[in-house]
């Protein structure tokens, strides 16, 4: 628009005013979508804090899938049969896939893949505390599948209805694949439990070690989870941490009977008044320590991720160089 | 590490590992780059201005035909250096369980999309044209095979 136009129409709103107006309209649209429990899509207007919360949650979720490959990948070579190796490889490949679906979802919010990778490798990004515990025996593959993936499913099924479209769609895909993970873990434990006394003991030991960390996967208790309320108002989170945790305990308490094992918690009970399952106290100090980078395997996990990223650099570069060469050749041929 | 040893076994100097563990910031990650970005209407789901990574791997949108007779449906996106690799990656990422019999990959930047802000005017034309639907015609209700 020419300058003389601006002079002749002094009442023209400034860029700032126009932005304010757009934000007001955007907020009204966003609020309507939330009230209807509809979905926000990438190019829609959204509050900056909503975008920020989602970016944090989705990228942390993606990092968790990628780091989560490690405890199990370590057992592929020592899995007790060819079938178990194949199953474990399929599972680890799934985790990689889940990480990639989620990175794609996060990218729609404005982070690049490189930024997220860098943050993870630099130790600036968080991922689920559960993957900083060691997988000591073969029975841990069972306990991880049954308890850790079981807790993940509990958490993730409601996320399929998250208000942000790309996140919900990624979660639908992930949940479909996750149920095989839990069942194969359950089977490993069942087989060990029906084996020799030593094998049964190994299964029980793994359940004992993974029980509390898997309960802590649902996050801090509700009165100590300041972001939960806002996430629920934004229809990202559908149930509170304690609610999901209680449901999970209720499921596990039945399933463990089929396994012929026990949960290492004498305080599990069904509260008839609240209609909720209750469990013994959890060590939230430990949770905070692990989250802060001081768990048993934090350094090891990050180091391994860094190595894998660096070792793979030549492959990425070679593929890009090949693609550039091919496209140059094509252009030359077309020009000739 | 011995070939059959458990790499998960905590190192003898476990205390050392803990001490060396990098401090993970307790705040959110990368706050500085999470500001809303300007939206380009030429990409589908991706709102970043640059879709090609440092390594030169661009963003591709993946469409999968789940079985013969059905159309290709958007499955998701991925990064790849060229079309051949994009197809292979798409196969590994989106069809690990027989989800498809055919895949299309399209460079994300080649997709033109309608502007979400122009929703109202862009899709205005069918509004108020109920007569384009069979349900508009109620007098024939109860007449068989109509």
JSON list of C-alpha atoms in Angstrom, two decimals, chain B residues 58-133:
[
{"chain": "B", "resi": 58, "resn": "UNK", "atom": "CA", "xyz": [13.26, -33.35, 3.16]},
{"chain": "B", "resi": 59, "resn": "UNK", "atom": "CA", "xyz": [9.78, -33.99, 4.49]},
{"chain": "B", "resi": 60, "resn": "UNK", "atom": "CA", "xyz": [7.46, -36.35, 2.61]},
{"chain": "B", "resi": 61, "resn": "UNK", "atom": "CA", "xyz": [3.78, -37.04, 3.09]},
{"chain": "B", "resi": 62, "resn": "UNK", "atom": "CA", "xyz": [2.79, -40.70, 2.88]},
{"chain": "B", "resi": 63, "resn": "UNK", "atom": "CA", "xyz": [-0.44, -42.06, 1.42]},
{"chain": "B", "resi": 64, "resn": "UNK", "atom": "CA", "xyz": [-1.31, -45.74, 1.77]},
{"chain": "B", "resi": 65, "resn": "UNK", "atom": "CA", "xyz": [-3.88, -47.83, -0.11]},
{"chain": "B", "resi": 66, "resn": "UNK", "atom": "CA", "xyz": [-4.97, -50.38, 2.46]},
{"chain": "B", "resi": 67, "resn": "UNK", "atom": "CA", "xyz": [-6.45, -52.82, -0.02]},
{"chain": "B", "resi": 68, "resn": "UNK", "atom": "CA", "xyz": [-7.37, -53.04, -3.66]},
{"chain": "B", "resi": 69, "resn": "UNK", "atom": "CA", "xyz": [-10.44, -51.03, -4.54]},
{"chain": "B", "resi": 70, "resn": "UNK", "atom": "CA", "xyz": [-9.86, -48.36, -1.90]},
{"chain": "B", "resi": 71, "resn": "UNK", "atom": "CA", "xyz": [-8.20, -45.00, -2.37]},
{"chain": "B", "resi": 72, "resn": "UNK", "atom": "CA", "xyz": [-4.87, -43.95, -0.94]},
{"chain": "B", "resi": 73, "resn": "UNK", "atom": "CA", "xyz": [-5.30, -42.30, 2.45]},
{"chain": "B", "resi": 74, "resn": "UNK", "atom": "CA", "xyz": [-2.87, -40.01, 4.25]},
{"chain": "B", "resi": 75, "resn": "UNK", "atom": "CA", "xyz": [-0.96, -42.12, 6.79]},
{"chain": "B", "resi": 76, "resn": "UNK", "atom": "CA", "xyz": [1.62, -39.65, 8.08]},
{"chain": "B", "resi": 77, "resn": "UNK", "atom": "CA", "xyz": [4.92, -38.10, 7.15]},
{"chain": "B", "resi": 78, "resn": "UNK", "atom": "CA", "xyz": [8.61, -38.89, 7.24]},
{"chain": "B", "resi": 79, "resn": "UNK", "atom": "CA", "xyz": [12.03, -37.58, 6.28]},
{"chain": "B", "resi": 80, "resn": "UNK", "atom": "CA", "xyz": [14.02, -38.97, 3.35]},
{"chain": "B", "resi": 81, "resn": "UNK", "atom": "CA", "xyz": [16.69, -37.78, 0.92]},
{"chain": "B", "resi": 82, "resn": "UNK", "atom": "CA", "xyz": [14.83, -38.85, -2.23]},
{"chain": "B", "resi": 83, "resn": "UNK", "atom": "CA", "xyz": [11.68, -40.55, -3.50]},
{"chain": "B", "resi": 84, "resn": "UNK", "atom": "CA", "xyz": [13.15, -44.06, -3.55]},
{"chain": "B", "resi": 85, "resn": "UNK", "atom": "CA", "xyz": [14.24, -43.82, 0.07]},
{"chain": "B", "resi": 86, "resn": "UNK", "atom": "CA", "xyz": [10.98, -42.15, 1.03]},
{"chain": "B", "resi": 87, "resn": "UNK", "atom": "CA", "xyz": [9.10, -45.17, -0.37]},
{"chain": "B", "resi": 88, "resn": "UNK", "atom": "CA", "xyz": [11.30, -47.63, 1.50]},
{"chain": "B", "resi": 89, "resn": "UNK", "atom": "CA", "xyz": [11.03, -45.68, 4.73]},
{"chain": "B", "resi": 90, "resn": "UNK", "atom": "CA", "xyz": [7.28, -45.43, 4.26]},
{"chain": "B", "resi": 91, "resn": "UNK", "atom": "CA", "xyz": [7.06, -49.19, 3.83]},
{"chain": "B", "resi": 92, "resn": "UNK", "atom": "CA", "xyz": [9.03, -49.76, 7.05]},
{"chain": "B", "resi": 93, "resn": "UNK", "atom": "CA", "xyz": [7.24, -47.07, 9.00]},
{"chain": "B", "resi": 94, "resn": "UNK", "atom": "CA", "xyz": [3.62, -47.36, 7.89]},
{"chain": "B", "resi": 95, "resn": "UNK", "atom": "CA", "xyz": [3.14, -50.92, 6.63]},
{"chain": "B", "resi": 96, "resn": "UNK", "atom": "CA", "xyz": [4.83, -53.19, 9.17]},
{"chain": "B", "resi": 97, "resn": "UNK", "atom": "CA", "xyz": [1.60, -55.14, 9.60]},
{"chain": "B", "resi": 98, "resn": "UNK", "atom": "CA", "xyz": [0.20, -55.50, 6.10]},
{"chain": "B", "resi": 99, "resn": "UNK", "atom": "CA", "xyz": [-1.50, -52.13, 6.27]},
{"chain": "B", "resi": 100, "resn": "UNK", "atom": "CA", "xyz": [-1.02, -51.48, 2.59]},
{"chain": "B", "resi": 101, "resn": "UNK", "atom": "CA", "xyz": [-0.81, -52.77, -0.96]},
{"chain": "B", "resi": 102, "resn": "UNK", "atom": "CA", "xyz": [0.39, -49.50, -2.47]},
{"chain": "B", "resi": 103, "resn": "UNK", "atom": "CA", "xyz": [2.15, -46.36, -1.25]},
{"chain": "B", "resi": 104, "resn": "UNK", "atom": "CA", "xyz": [2.42, -42.82, -2.59]},
{"chain": "B", "resi": 105, "resn": "UNK", "atom": "CA", "xyz": [5.00, -40.40, -1.27]},
{"chain": "B", "resi": 106, "resn": "UNK", "atom": "CA", "xyz": [4.76, -36.69, -2.03]},
{"chain": "B", "resi": 107, "resn": "UNK", "atom": "CA", "xyz": [7.24, -33.94, -1.11]},
{"chain": "B", "resi": 108, "resn": "UNK", "atom": "CA", "xyz": [5.39, -31.97, 1.58]},
{"chain": "B", "resi": 109, "resn": "UNK", "atom": "CA", "xyz": [6.27, -28.69, -0.09]},
{"chain": "B", "resi": 110, "resn": "UNK", "atom": "CA", "xyz": [4.57, -29.81, -3.31]},
{"chain": "B", "resi": 111, "resn": "UNK", "atom": "CA", "xyz": [1.18, -29.95, -1.63]},
{"chain": "B", "resi": 112, "resn": "UNK", "atom": "CA", "xyz": [-1.03, -26.91, -1.95]},
{"chain": "B", "resi": 113, "resn": "UNK", "atom": "CA", "xyz": [-3.55, -26.57, 0.85]},
{"chain": "B", "resi": 114, "resn": "UNK", "atom": "CA", "xyz": [-6.53, -24.34, 1.43]},
{"chain": "B", "resi": 115, "resn": "UNK", "atom": "CA", "xyz": [-6.03, -21.59, 3.95]},
{"chain": "B", "resi": 116, "resn": "UNK", "atom": "CA", "xyz": [-7.66, -22.53, 7.28]},
{"chain": "B", "resi": 117, "resn": "UNK", "atom": "CA", "xyz": [-8.43, -18.88, 8.02]},
{"chain": "B", "resi": 118, "resn": "UNK", "atom": "CA", "xyz": [-10.43, -18.60, 4.82]},
{"chain": "B", "resi": 119, "resn": "UNK", "atom": "CA", "xyz": [-12.58, -21.57, 5.80]},
{"chain": "B", "resi": 120, "resn": "UNK", "atom": "CA", "xyz": [-15.76, -19.55, 5.87]},
{"chain": "B", "resi": 121, "resn": "UNK", "atom": "CA", "xyz": [-15.61, -17.96, 2.45]},
{"chain": "B", "resi": 122, "resn": "UNK", "atom": "CA", "xyz": [-13.81, -20.77, 0.70]},
{"chain": "B", "resi": 123, "resn": "UNK", "atom": "CA", "xyz": [-16.42, -23.37, 1.58]},
{"chain": "B", "resi": 124, "resn": "UNK", "atom": "CA", "xyz": [-19.34, -20.96, 1.50]},
{"chain": "B", "resi": 125, "resn": "UNK", "atom": "CA", "xyz": [-20.87, -22.04, -1.76]},
{"chain": "B", "resi": 126, "resn": "UNK", "atom": "CA", "xyz": [-22.56, -25.31, -0.62]},
{"chain": "B", "resi": 127, "resn": "UNK", "atom": "CA", "xyz": [-23.99, -23.57, 2.46]},
{"chain": "B", "resi": 128, "resn": "UNK", "atom": "CA", "xyz": [-27.72, -23.11, 2.24]},
{"chain": "B", "resi": 129, "resn": "UNK", "atom": "CA", "xyz": [-27.98, -25.45, -0.71]},
{"chain": "B", "resi": 130, "resn": "UNK", "atom": "CA", "xyz": [-29.77, -28.24, 1.10]},
{"chain": "B", "resi": 131, "resn": "UNK", "atom": "CA", "xyz": [-31.50, -29.18, -2.15]},
{"chain": "B", "resi": 132, "resn": "UNK", "atom": "CA", "xyz": [-28.28, -30.92, -3.13]},
{"chain": "B", "resi": 133, "resn": "UNK", "atom": "CA", "xyz": [-29.06, -33.61, -0.56]}
]
